[in-house]
Amino acid sequence: MKYLTIGTVLKVLKEYSIMAFGMFLYAFGWIGCVKPADGTGGGAGGLGYVLSEGVNAFGESLGYDWGIKMGTMVLAINAVLILIGGLIVGWNFGIKTIYSIIMISVSMNFWQWFIEESGHASAIFPIFEPTEHLLPMILGGIFAGIGIALCFSQGGTTGGTDIVALIIQKYHNVNYGKILIYTDAVIIGSALFVGKGLSTLIYGYVMTVVVAYTVDMLMSGNNQSHQVFIITKDYEKMAEAVSSNMHRGVTLIDSQGWYSKEPGKMVMVICRKRETPMLLKFVRSVDSAAFISVGPVMGVYGQGFQPLTKL
């Protein structure tokens, strides 16, 4: 039986605090940058923006000021998706996912009140020109990407199109990444139905790319490694040079050249991406005729890399 300790409580508080801060940044990217630039994007945020604009515009045409905030609409969308997803693929949504969804909506409504209703918009980004669109869209994508990465790093998810992907994969064997791309493309394109122009769509696709790139860099940028295969006749000298100078583990793999039919050993080294140029210099100094294959690998765990205890 596991007892509740102060360390465990502090760890949980830290995780949820980081997720809350991440969603706070994500919401600011949308409300403080993307929305003022009359842009859009993918995911539940993009769909929430399009629907809130459309519903409010419809209300105005009827003489009503419904004033539905973007965060409220995002919460409603995610609630419906969770309900449908639960009925179809099962109720496998963790507390962190539900918590992140709630924090997104609360943060969006806060920023919308703070920026739009309290008149603080001019104090947020005075560097933006009134006609500027691309810069705030890029900056919004960066903020949103940082927020998503912080949420992912603590084991949370932002819901939205992730749930849609799970539902589709239940019945069709479609690549997860393709589902997200197609879904985001449809959401961004739907902005045309609420009076947005072609430029809004283009900025929306730019924002989506920036978000994906930011998340990828923050989640795996520091952990990117290279797997290097070195084929050389003097493999012992090569292994000693790499081990002594770079202090990286070296593995010798039995190999045989098909043309020469001569058996030998291939040197394999896994190193950080930033260490690869140095490794290649050592290889060249030992054997300038060596054959080298360099390939990217993700998620290297063990001594000298990310500890297994952090998984």
PDB file of N, CA and C in Angstrom, residues 154-253:
ATOM      1  N   GLN A 154       3.980  16.933 -18.862  1.00  0.00           N
ATOM      2  CA  GLN A 154       3.460  16.481 -17.567  1.00  0.00           C
ATOM      3  C   GLN A 154       2.418  15.378 -17.709  1.00  0.00           C
ATOM      4  N   GLY A 155       2.306  14.840 -18.917  1.00  0.00           N
ATOM      5  CA  GLY A 155       1.393  13.728 -19.137  1.00  0.00           C
ATOM      6  C   GLY A 155      -0.025  14.114 -19.462  1.00  0.00           C
ATOM      7  N   GLY A 156      -0.277  15.382 -19.770  1.00  0.00           N
ATOM      8  CA  GLY A 156      -1.622  15.826 -20.121  1.00  0.00           C
ATOM      9  C   GLY A 156      -1.807  15.926 -21.617  1.00  0.00           C
ATOM     10  N   THR A 157      -3.028  16.095 -22.064  1.00  0.00           N
ATOM     11  CA  THR A 157      -3.341  16.348 -23.470  1.00  0.00           C
ATOM     12  C   THR A 157      -4.377  17.459 -23.529  1.00  0.00           C
ATOM     13  N   THR A 158      -4.510  18.051 -24.699  1.00  0.00           N
ATOM     14  CA  THR A 158      -5.429  19.175 -24.845  1.00  0.00           C
ATOM     15  C   THR A 158      -6.766  18.767 -25.458  1.00  0.00           C
ATOM     16  N   GLY A 159      -6.981  17.464 -25.648  1.00  0.00           N
ATOM     17  CA  GLY A 159      -8.265  17.004 -26.182  1.00  0.00           C
ATOM     18  C   GLY A 159      -8.438  17.404 -27.636  1.00  0.00           C
ATOM     19  N   GLY A 160      -9.630  17.869 -27.982  1.00  0.00           N
ATOM     20  CA  GLY A 160      -9.885  18.358 -29.335  1.00  0.00           C
ATOM     21  C   GLY A 160      -9.728  17.290 -30.401  1.00  0.00           C
ATOM     22  N   THR A 161      -8.889  17.588 -31.403  1.00  0.00           N
ATOM     23  CA  THR A 161      -8.722  16.682 -32.536  1.00  0.00           C
ATOM     24  C   THR A 161      -8.070  15.369 -32.148  1.00  0.00           C
ATOM     25  N   ASP A 162      -7.401  15.319 -31.000  1.00  0.00           N
ATOM     26  CA  ASP A 162      -6.861  14.042 -30.524  1.00  0.00           C
ATOM     27  C   ASP A 162      -7.990  13.030 -30.311  1.00  0.00           C
ATOM     28  N   ILE A 163      -9.098  13.500 -29.765  1.00  0.00           N
ATOM     29  CA  ILE A 163     -10.253  12.621 -29.541  1.00  0.00           C
ATOM     30  C   ILE A 163     -10.873  12.203 -30.865  1.00  0.00           C
ATOM     31  N   VAL A 164     -10.930  13.145 -31.810  1.00  0.00           N
ATOM     32  CA  VAL A 164     -11.465  12.835 -33.142  1.00  0.00           C
ATOM     33  C   VAL A 164     -10.629  11.736 -33.792  1.00  0.00           C
ATOM     34  N   ALA A 165      -9.311  11.836 -33.645  1.00  0.00           N
ATOM     35  CA  ALA A 165      -8.416  10.829 -34.229  1.00  0.00           C
ATOM     36  C   ALA A 165      -8.671   9.449 -33.635  1.00  0.00           C
ATOM     37  N   LEU A 166      -8.905   9.386 -32.329  1.00  0.00           N
ATOM     38  CA  LEU A 166      -9.186   8.103 -31.676  1.00  0.00           C
ATOM     39  C   LEU A 166     -10.481   7.492 -32.202  1.00  0.00           C
ATOM     40  N   ILE A 167     -11.483   8.342 -32.415  1.00  0.00           N
ATOM     41  CA  ILE A 167     -12.775   7.849 -32.915  1.00  0.00           C
ATOM     42  C   ILE A 167     -12.633   7.292 -34.330  1.00  0.00           C
ATOM     43  N   ILE A 168     -11.905   8.023 -35.198  1.00  0.00           N
ATOM     44  CA  ILE A 168     -11.727   7.576 -36.589  1.00  0.00           C
ATOM     45  C   ILE A 168     -10.925   6.286 -36.640  1.00  0.00           C
ATOM     46  N   GLN A 169      -9.868   6.204 -35.817  1.00  0.00           N
ATOM     47  CA  GLN A 169      -9.045   5.001 -35.819  1.00  0.00           C
ATOM     48  C   GLN A 169      -9.787   3.776 -35.302  1.00  0.00           C
ATOM     49  N   LYS A 170     -10.889   3.989 -34.623  1.00  0.00           N
ATOM     50  CA  LYS A 170     -11.706   2.877 -34.139  1.00  0.00           C
ATOM     51  C   LYS A 170     -12.266   2.071 -35.306  1.00  0.00           C
ATOM     52  N   TYR A 171     -12.564   2.751 -36.420  1.00  0.00           N
ATOM     53  CA  TYR A 171     -13.208   2.103 -37.554  1.00  0.00           C
ATOM     54  C   TYR A 171     -12.345   2.059 -38.807  1.00  0.00           C
ATOM     55  N   HIS A 172     -11.338   2.907 -38.878  1.00  0.00           N
ATOM     56  CA  HIS A 172     -10.505   2.952 -40.081  1.00  0.00           C
ATOM     57  C   HIS A 172      -9.036   2.952 -39.689  1.00  0.00           C
ATOM     58  N   ASN A 173      -8.238   2.204 -40.409  1.00  0.00           N
ATOM     59  CA  ASN A 173      -6.807   2.138 -40.148  1.00  0.00           C
ATOM     60  C   ASN A 173      -6.107   3.290 -40.875  1.00  0.00           C
ATOM     61  N   VAL A 174      -6.223   4.479 -40.288  1.00  0.00           N
ATOM     62  CA  VAL A 174      -5.638   5.689 -40.882  1.00  0.00           C
ATOM     63  C   VAL A 174      -4.545   6.209 -39.958  1.00  0.00           C
ATOM     64  N   ASN A 175      -3.459   6.687 -40.559  1.00  0.00           N
ATOM     65  CA  ASN A 175      -2.349   7.222 -39.780  1.00  0.00           C
ATOM     66  C   ASN A 175      -2.819   8.358 -38.882  1.00  0.00           C
ATOM     67  N   TYR A 176      -2.376   8.318 -37.621  1.00  0.00           N
ATOM     68  CA  TYR A 176      -2.798   9.312 -36.630  1.00  0.00           C
ATOM     69  C   TYR A 176      -2.436  10.735 -37.064  1.00  0.00           C
ATOM     70  N   GLY A 177      -1.216  10.905 -37.553  1.00  0.00           N
ATOM     71  CA  GLY A 177      -0.772  12.233 -37.976  1.00  0.00           C
ATOM     72  C   GLY A 177      -1.589  12.776 -39.135  1.00  0.00           C
ATOM     73  N   LYS A 178      -1.955  11.899 -40.069  1.00  0.00           N
ATOM     74  CA  LYS A 178      -2.752  12.340 -41.213  1.00  0.00           C
ATOM     75  C   LYS A 178      -4.134  12.806 -40.774  1.00  0.00           C
ATOM     76  N   ILE A 179      -4.701  12.107 -39.809  1.00  0.00           N
ATOM     77  CA  ILE A 179      -6.021  12.512 -39.315  1.00  0.00           C
ATOM     78  C   ILE A 179      -5.964  13.926 -38.751  1.00  0.00           C
ATOM     79  N   LEU A 180      -4.934  14.217 -37.954  1.00  0.00           N
ATOM     80  CA  LEU A 180      -4.806  15.545 -37.364  1.00  0.00           C
ATOM     81  C   LEU A 180      -4.618  16.605 -38.436  1.00  0.00           C
ATOM     82  N   ILE A 181      -3.803  16.303 -39.454  1.00  0.00           N
ATOM     83  CA  ILE A 181      -3.558  17.265 -40.533  1.00  0.00           C
ATOM     84  C   ILE A 181      -4.842  17.561 -41.296  1.00  0.00           C
ATOM     85  N   TYR A 182      -5.564  16.500 -41.676  1.00  0.00           N
ATOM     86  CA  TYR A 182      -6.803  16.683 -42.439  1.00  0.00           C
ATOM     87  C   TYR A 182      -7.862  17.406 -41.608  1.00  0.00           C
ATOM     88  N   THR A 183      -7.953  17.043 -40.324  1.00  0.00           N
ATOM     89  CA  THR A 183      -8.945  17.683 -39.462  1.00  0.00           C
ATOM     90  C   THR A 183      -8.651  19.169 -39.298  1.00  0.00           C
ATOM     91  N   ASP A 184      -7.385  19.502 -39.068  1.00  0.00           N
ATOM     92  CA  ASP A 184      -7.006  20.910 -38.924  1.00  0.00           C
ATOM     93  C   ASP A 184      -7.257  21.678 -40.214  1.00  0.00           C
ATOM     94  N   ALA A 185      -6.996  21.026 -41.363  1.00  0.00           N
ATOM     95  CA  ALA A 185      -7.218  21.691 -42.654  1.00  0.00           C
ATOM     96  C   ALA A 185      -8.704  22.029 -42.835  1.00  0.00           C
ATOM     97  N   VAL A 186      -9.570  21.102 -42.450  1.00  0.00           N
ATOM     98  CA  VAL A 186     -11.020  21.339 -42.571  1.00  0.00           C
ATOM     99  C   VAL A 186     -11.464  22.444 -41.623  1.00  0.00           C
ATOM    100  N   ILE A 187     -10.946  22.433 -40.385  1.00  0.00           N
ATOM    101  CA  ILE A 187     -11.324  23.455 -39.401  1.00  0.00           C
ATOM    102  C   ILE A 187     -10.899  24.846 -39.869  1.00  0.00           C
ATOM    103  N   ILE A 188      -9.664  24.943 -40.351  1.00  0.00           N
ATOM    104  CA  ILE A 188      -9.178  26.242 -40.829  1.00  0.00           C
ATOM    105  C   ILE A 188      -9.989  26.690 -42.042  1.00  0.00           C
ATOM    106  N   GLY A 189     -10.299  25.762 -42.942  1.00  0.00           N
ATOM    107  CA  GLY A 189     -11.090  26.113 -44.130  1.00  0.00           C
ATOM    108  C   GLY A 189     -12.498  26.559 -43.787  1.00  0.00           C
ATOM    109  N   SER A 190     -13.030  26.076 -42.656  1.00  0.00           N
ATOM    110  CA  SER A 190     -14.391  26.446 -42.266  1.00  0.00           C
ATOM    111  C   SER A 190     -14.517  27.925 -41.914  1.00  0.00           C
ATOM    112  N   ALA A 191     -13.380  28.610 -41.733  1.00  0.00           N
ATOM    113  CA  ALA A 191     -13.424  30.048 -41.437  1.00  0.00           C
ATOM    114  C   ALA A 191     -14.055  30.834 -42.568  1.00  0.00           C
ATOM    115  N   LEU A 192     -14.049  30.262 -43.772  1.00  0.00           N
ATOM    116  CA  LEU A 192     -14.673  30.940 -44.915  1.00  0.00           C
ATOM    117  C   LEU A 192     -16.175  31.113 -44.706  1.00  0.00           C
ATOM    118  N   PHE A 193     -16.791  30.219 -43.914  1.00  0.00           N
ATOM    119  CA  PHE A 193     -18.237  30.272 -43.717  1.00  0.00           C
ATOM    120  C   PHE A 193     -18.661  31.357 -42.732  1.00  0.00           C
ATOM    121  N   VAL A 194     -17.692  31.965 -42.035  1.00  0.00           N
ATOM    122  CA  VAL A 194     -18.034  33.057 -41.113  1.00  0.00           C
ATOM    123  C   VAL A 194     -17.461  34.381 -41.623  1.00  0.00           C
ATOM    124  N   GLY A 195     -17.272  34.447 -42.924  1.00  0.00           N
ATOM    125  CA  GLY A 195     -16.879  35.702 -43.546  1.00  0.00           C
ATOM    126  C   GLY A 195     -15.404  36.002 -43.555  1.00  0.00           C
ATOM    127  N   LYS A 196     -14.543  35.032 -43.217  1.00  0.00           N
ATOM    128  CA  LYS A 196     -13.115  35.265 -43.240  1.00  0.00           C
ATOM    129  C   LYS A 196     -12.586  35.121 -44.666  1.00  0.00           C
ATOM    130  N   GLY A 197     -11.540  35.876 -44.983  1.00  0.00           N
ATOM    131  CA  GLY A 197     -10.975  35.840 -46.311  1.00  0.00           C
ATOM    132  C   GLY A 197      -9.905  34.775 -46.475  1.00  0.00           C
ATOM    133  N   LEU A 198      -9.374  34.703 -47.679  1.00  0.00           N
ATOM    134  CA  LEU A 198      -8.343  33.716 -47.996  1.00  0.00           C
ATOM    135  C   LEU A 198      -7.080  33.955 -47.176  1.00  0.00           C
ATOM    136  N   SER A 199      -6.778  35.218 -46.910  1.00  0.00           N
ATOM    137  CA  SER A 199      -5.576  35.521 -46.115  1.00  0.00           C
ATOM    138  C   SER A 199      -5.669  34.919 -44.712  1.00  0.00           C
ATOM    139  N   THR A 200      -6.882  34.892 -44.151  1.00  0.00           N
ATOM    140  CA  THR A 200      -7.078  34.294 -42.827  1.00  0.00           C
ATOM    141  C   THR A 200      -6.726  32.817 -42.846  1.00  0.00           C
ATOM    142  N   LEU A 201      -7.112  32.137 -43.916  1.00  0.00           N
ATOM    143  CA  LEU A 201      -6.794  30.719 -44.044  1.00  0.00           C
ATOM    144  C   LEU A 201      -5.294  30.496 -44.137  1.00  0.00           C
ATOM    145  N   ILE A 202      -4.633  31.322 -44.921  1.00  0.00           N
ATOM    146  CA  ILE A 202      -3.180  31.176 -45.087  1.00  0.00           C
ATOM    147  C   ILE A 202      -2.470  31.393 -43.757  1.00  0.00           C
ATOM    148  N   TYR A 203      -2.874  32.454 -43.043  1.00  0.00           N
ATOM    149  CA  TYR A 203      -2.283  32.712 -41.725  1.00  0.00           C
ATOM    150  C   TYR A 203      -2.581  31.566 -40.756  1.00  0.00           C
ATOM    151  N   GLY A 204      -3.761  30.965 -40.903  1.00  0.00           N
ATOM    152  CA  GLY A 204      -4.116  29.843 -40.046  1.00  0.00           C
ATOM    153  C   GLY A 204      -3.211  28.648 -40.268  1.00  0.00           C
ATOM    154  N   TYR A 205      -2.896  28.361 -41.522  1.00  0.00           N
ATOM    155  CA  TYR A 205      -1.992  27.254 -41.810  1.00  0.00           C
ATOM    156  C   TYR A 205      -0.583  27.565 -41.313  1.00  0.00           C
ATOM    157  N   VAL A 206      -0.174  28.822 -41.433  1.00  0.00           N
ATOM    158  CA  VAL A 206       1.139  29.231 -40.918  1.00  0.00           C
ATOM    159  C   VAL A 206       1.191  29.012 -39.406  1.00  0.00           C
ATOM    160  N   MET A 207       0.128  29.429 -38.721  1.00  0.00           N
ATOM    161  CA  MET A 207       0.072  29.280 -37.275  1.00  0.00           C
ATOM    162  C   MET A 207       0.133  27.810 -36.869  1.00  0.00           C
ATOM    163  N   THR A 208      -0.556  26.947 -37.613  1.00  0.00           N
ATOM    164  CA  THR A 208      -0.560  25.518 -37.304  1.00  0.00           C
ATOM    165  C   THR A 208       0.833  24.914 -37.447  1.00  0.00           C
ATOM    166  N   VAL A 209       1.542  25.313 -38.486  1.00  0.00           N
ATOM    167  CA  VAL A 209       2.912  24.828 -38.700  1.00  0.00           C
ATOM    168  C   VAL A 209       3.831  25.290 -37.575  1.00  0.00           C
ATOM    169  N   VAL A 210       3.687  26.557 -37.176  1.00  0.00           N
ATOM    170  CA  VAL A 210       4.515  27.096 -36.092  1.00  0.00           C
ATOM    171  C   VAL A 210       4.254  26.352 -34.783  1.00  0.00           C
ATOM    172  N   VAL A 211       2.988  26.062 -34.508  1.00  0.00           N
ATOM    173  CA  VAL A 211       2.646  25.319 -33.292  1.00  0.00           C
ATOM    174  C   VAL A 211       3.307  23.943 -33.302  1.00  0.00           C
ATOM    175  N   ALA A 212       3.169  23.229 -34.423  1.00  0.00           N
ATOM    176  CA  ALA A 212       3.730  21.873 -34.522  1.00  0.00           C
ATOM    177  C   ALA A 212       5.246  21.902 -34.372  1.00  0.00           C
ATOM    178  N   TYR A 213       5.892  22.877 -35.017  1.00  0.00           N
ATOM    179  CA  TYR A 213       7.350  22.968 -34.947  1.00  0.00           C
ATOM    180  C   TYR A 213       7.814  23.303 -33.536  1.00  0.00           C
ATOM    181  N   THR A 214       7.100  24.214 -32.882  1.00  0.00           N
ATOM    182  CA  THR A 214       7.466  24.604 -31.517  1.00  0.00           C
ATOM    183  C   THR A 214       7.334  23.426 -30.552  1.00  0.00           C
ATOM    184  N   VAL A 215       6.231  22.699 -30.662  1.00  0.00           N
ATOM    185  CA  VAL A 215       6.028  21.534 -29.796  1.00  0.00           C
ATOM    186  C   VAL A 215       7.124  20.503 -30.029  1.00  0.00           C
ATOM    187  N   ASP A 216       7.433  20.256 -31.310  1.00  0.00           N
ATOM    188  CA  ASP A 216       8.448  19.256 -31.640  1.00  0.00           C
ATOM    189  C   ASP A 216       9.808  19.648 -31.091  1.00  0.00           C
ATOM    190  N   MET A 217      10.173  20.917 -31.222  1.00  0.00           N
ATOM    191  CA  MET A 217      11.480  21.373 -30.749  1.00  0.00           C
ATOM    192  C   MET A 217      11.580  21.291 -29.230  1.00  0.00           C
ATOM    193  N   LEU A 218      10.523  21.673 -28.536  1.00  0.00           N
ATOM    194  CA  LEU A 218      10.567  21.659 -27.080  1.00  0.00           C
ATOM    195  C   LEU A 218      10.487  20.247 -26.513  1.00  0.00           C
ATOM    196  N   MET A 219       9.722  19.380 -27.171  1.00  0.00           N
ATOM    197  CA  MET A 219       9.553  18.023 -26.658  1.00  0.00           C
ATOM    198  C   MET A 219      10.734  17.119 -26.977  1.00  0.00           C
ATOM    199  N   SER A 220      11.333  17.303 -28.157  1.00  0.00           N
ATOM    200  CA  SER A 220      12.384  16.371 -28.561  1.00  0.00           C
ATOM    201  C   SER A 220      13.668  17.050 -29.004  1.00  0.00           C
ATOM    202  N   GLY A 221      13.662  18.388 -29.067  1.00  0.00           N
ATOM    203  CA  GLY A 221      14.846  19.083 -29.571  1.00  0.00           C
ATOM    204  C   GLY A 221      16.090  18.799 -28.765  1.00  0.00           C
ATOM    205  N   ASN A 222      15.976  18.842 -27.436  1.00  0.00           N
ATOM    206  CA  ASN A 222      17.137  18.593 -26.583  1.00  0.00           C
ATOM    207  C   ASN A 222      17.486  17.117 -26.498  1.00  0.00           C
ATOM    208  N   ASN A 223      16.554  16.240 -26.892  1.00  0.00           N
ATOM    209  CA  ASN A 223      16.791  14.807 -26.782  1.00  0.00           C
ATOM    210  C   ASN A 223      17.129  14.159 -28.112  1.00  0.00           C
ATOM    211  N   GLN A 224      17.203  14.946 -29.175  1.00  0.00           N
ATOM    212  CA  GLN A 224      17.498  14.381 -30.476  1.00  0.00           C
ATOM    213  C   GLN A 224      18.922  13.837 -30.490  1.00  0.00           C
ATOM    214  N   SER A 225      19.027  12.639 -30.991  1.00  0.00           N
ATOM    215  CA  SER A 225      20.332  11.981 -31.041  1.00  0.00           C
ATOM    216  C   SER A 225      20.541  11.384 -32.421  1.00  0.00           C
ATOM    217  N   HIS A 226      21.772  11.020 -32.691  1.00  0.00           N
ATOM    218  CA  HIS A 226      22.119  10.388 -33.951  1.00  0.00           C
ATOM    219  C   HIS A 226      22.687   9.001 -33.690  1.00  0.00           C
ATOM    220  N   GLN A 227      22.315   8.081 -34.538  1.00  0.00           N
ATOM    221  CA  GLN A 227      22.885   6.736 -34.516  1.00  0.00           C
ATOM    222  C   GLN A 227      23.845   6.645 -35.694  1.00  0.00           C
ATOM    223  N   VAL A 228      25.115   6.447 -35.392  1.00  0.00           N
ATOM    224  CA  VAL A 228      26.156   6.486 -36.418  1.00  0.00           C
ATOM    225  C   VAL A 228      26.745   5.092 -36.596  1.00  0.00           C
ATOM    226  N   PHE A 229      26.702   4.596 -37.821  1.00  0.00           N
ATOM    227  CA  PHE A 229      27.349   3.329 -38.170  1.00  0.00           C
ATOM    228  C   PHE A 229      28.621   3.646 -38.946  1.00  0.00           C
ATOM    229  N   ILE A 230      29.716   3.079 -38.513  1.00  0.00           N
ATOM    230  CA  ILE A 230      31.015   3.330 -39.142  1.00  0.00           C
ATOM    231  C   ILE A 230      31.582   2.004 -39.622  1.00  0.00           C
ATOM    232  N   ILE A 231      31.834   1.907 -40.908  1.00  0.00           N
ATOM    233  CA  ILE A 231      32.424   0.705 -41.492  1.00  0.00           C
ATOM    234  C   ILE A 231      33.877   1.018 -41.845  1.00  0.00           C
ATOM    235  N   THR A 232      34.784   0.369 -41.163  1.00  0.00           N
ATOM    236  CA  THR A 232      36.215   0.599 -41.362  1.00  0.00           C
ATOM    237  C   THR A 232      36.974  -0.680 -41.076  1.00  0.00           C
ATOM    238  N   LYS A 233      38.104  -0.863 -41.747  1.00  0.00           N
ATOM    239  CA  LYS A 233      38.923  -2.051 -41.507  1.00  0.00           C
ATOM    240  C   LYS A 233      39.592  -1.988 -40.140  1.00  0.00           C
ATOM    241  N   ASP A 234      39.979  -0.788 -39.715  1.00  0.00           N
ATOM    242  CA  ASP A 234      40.651  -0.636 -38.422  1.00  0.00           C
ATOM    243  C   ASP A 234      39.621  -0.279 -37.353  1.00  0.00           C
ATOM    244  N   TYR A 235      38.693  -1.183 -37.119  1.00  0.00           N
ATOM    245  CA  TYR A 235      37.584  -0.885 -36.215  1.00  0.00           C
ATOM    246  C   TYR A 235      38.019  -0.785 -34.760  1.00  0.00           C
ATOM    247  N   GLU A 236      39.070  -1.512 -34.380  1.00  0.00           N
ATOM    248  CA  GLU A 236      39.536  -1.432 -33.004  1.00  0.00           C
ATOM    249  C   GLU A 236      40.100  -0.048 -32.692  1.00  0.00           C
ATOM    250  N   LYS A 237      40.907   0.469 -33.597  1.00  0.00           N
ATOM    251  CA  LYS A 237      41.469   1.802 -33.415  1.00  0.00           C
ATOM    252  C   LYS A 237      40.365   2.852 -33.437  1.00  0.00           C
ATOM    253  N   MET A 238      39.393   2.639 -34.307  1.00  0.00           N
ATOM    254  CA  MET A 238      38.266   3.576 -34.403  1.00  0.00           C
ATOM    255  C   MET A 238      37.465   3.589 -33.099  1.00  0.00           C
ATOM    256  N   ALA A 239      37.161   2.416 -32.570  1.00  0.00           N
ATOM    257  CA  ALA A 239      36.387   2.322 -31.337  1.00  0.00           C
ATOM    258  C   ALA A 239      37.127   2.965 -30.168  1.00  0.00           C
ATOM    259  N   GLU A 240      38.446   2.753 -30.098  1.00  0.00           N
ATOM    260  CA  GLU A 240      39.252   3.328 -29.028  1.00  0.00           C
ATOM    261  C   GLU A 240      39.296   4.851 -29.133  1.00  0.00           C
ATOM    262  N   ALA A 241      39.418   5.364 -30.350  1.00  0.00           N
ATOM    263  CA  ALA A 241      39.482   6.815 -30.554  1.00  0.00           C
ATOM    264  C   ALA A 241      38.178   7.487 -30.148  1.00  0.00           C
ATOM    265  N   VAL A 242      37.057   6.889 -30.522  1.00  0.00           N
ATOM    266  CA  VAL A 242      35.758   7.465 -30.183  1.00  0.00           C
ATOM    267  C   VAL A 242      35.518   7.397 -28.682  1.00  0.00           C
ATOM    268  N   SER A 243      35.814   6.252 -28.091  1.00  0.00           N
ATOM    269  CA  SER A 243      35.587   6.070 -26.657  1.00  0.00           C
ATOM    270  C   SER A 243      36.467   6.991 -25.817  1.00  0.00           C
ATOM    271  N   SER A 244      37.721   7.160 -26.214  1.00  0.00           N
ATOM    272  CA  SER A 244      38.661   7.962 -25.431  1.00  0.00           C
ATOM    273  C   SER A 244      38.415   9.452 -25.573  1.00  0.00           C
ATOM    274  N   ASN A 245      38.082   9.891 -26.773  1.00  0.00           N
ATOM    275  CA  ASN A 245      37.958  11.326 -27.026  1.00  0.00           C
ATOM    276  C   ASN A 245      36.564  11.876 -26.755  1.00  0.00           C
ATOM    277  N   MET A 246      35.527  11.080 -27.026  1.00  0.00           N
ATOM    278  CA  MET A 246      34.158  11.577 -26.868  1.00  0.00           C
ATOM    279  C   MET A 246      33.469  11.009 -25.640  1.00  0.00           C
ATOM    280  N   HIS A 247      34.071  10.011 -25.047  1.00  0.00           N
ATOM    281  CA  HIS A 247      33.508   9.374 -23.849  1.00  0.00           C
ATOM    282  C   HIS A 247      32.082   8.885 -24.084  1.00  0.00           C
ATOM    283  N   ARG A 248      31.889   8.335 -25.270  1.00  0.00           N
ATOM    284  CA  ARG A 248      30.612   7.732 -25.621  1.00  0.00           C
ATOM    285  C   ARG A 248      30.785   6.224 -25.761  1.00  0.00           C
ATOM    286  N   GLY A 249      29.737   5.485 -25.437  1.00  0.00           N
ATOM    287  CA  GLY A 249      29.785   4.046 -25.581  1.00  0.00           C
ATOM    288  C   GLY A 249      29.894   3.640 -27.045  1.00  0.00           C
ATOM    289  N   VAL A 250      30.626   2.601 -27.292  1.00  0.00           N
ATOM    290  CA  VAL A 250      30.825   2.092 -28.649  1.00  0.00           C
ATOM    291  C   VAL A 250      30.407   0.626 -28.691  1.00  0.00           C
ATOM    292  N   THR A 251      29.688   0.238 -29.712  1.00  0.00           N
ATOM    293  CA  THR A 251      29.256  -1.147 -29.884  1.00  0.00           C
ATOM    294  C   THR A 251      29.808  -1.683 -31.193  1.00  0.00           C
ATOM    295  N   LEU A 252      30.414  -2.861 -31.139  1.00  0.00           N
ATOM    296  CA  LEU A 252      30.923  -3.511 -32.346  1.00  0.00           C
ATOM    297  C   LEU A 252      29.919  -4.572 -32.779  1.00  0.00           C
ATOM    298  N   ILE A 253      29.523  -4.506 -34.042  1.00  0.00           N
ATOM    299  CA  ILE A 253      28.530  -5.423 -34.593  1.00  0.00           C
ATOM    300  C   ILE A 253      29.185  -6.257 -35.694  1.00  0.00           C
TER     301      ILE A 253
END
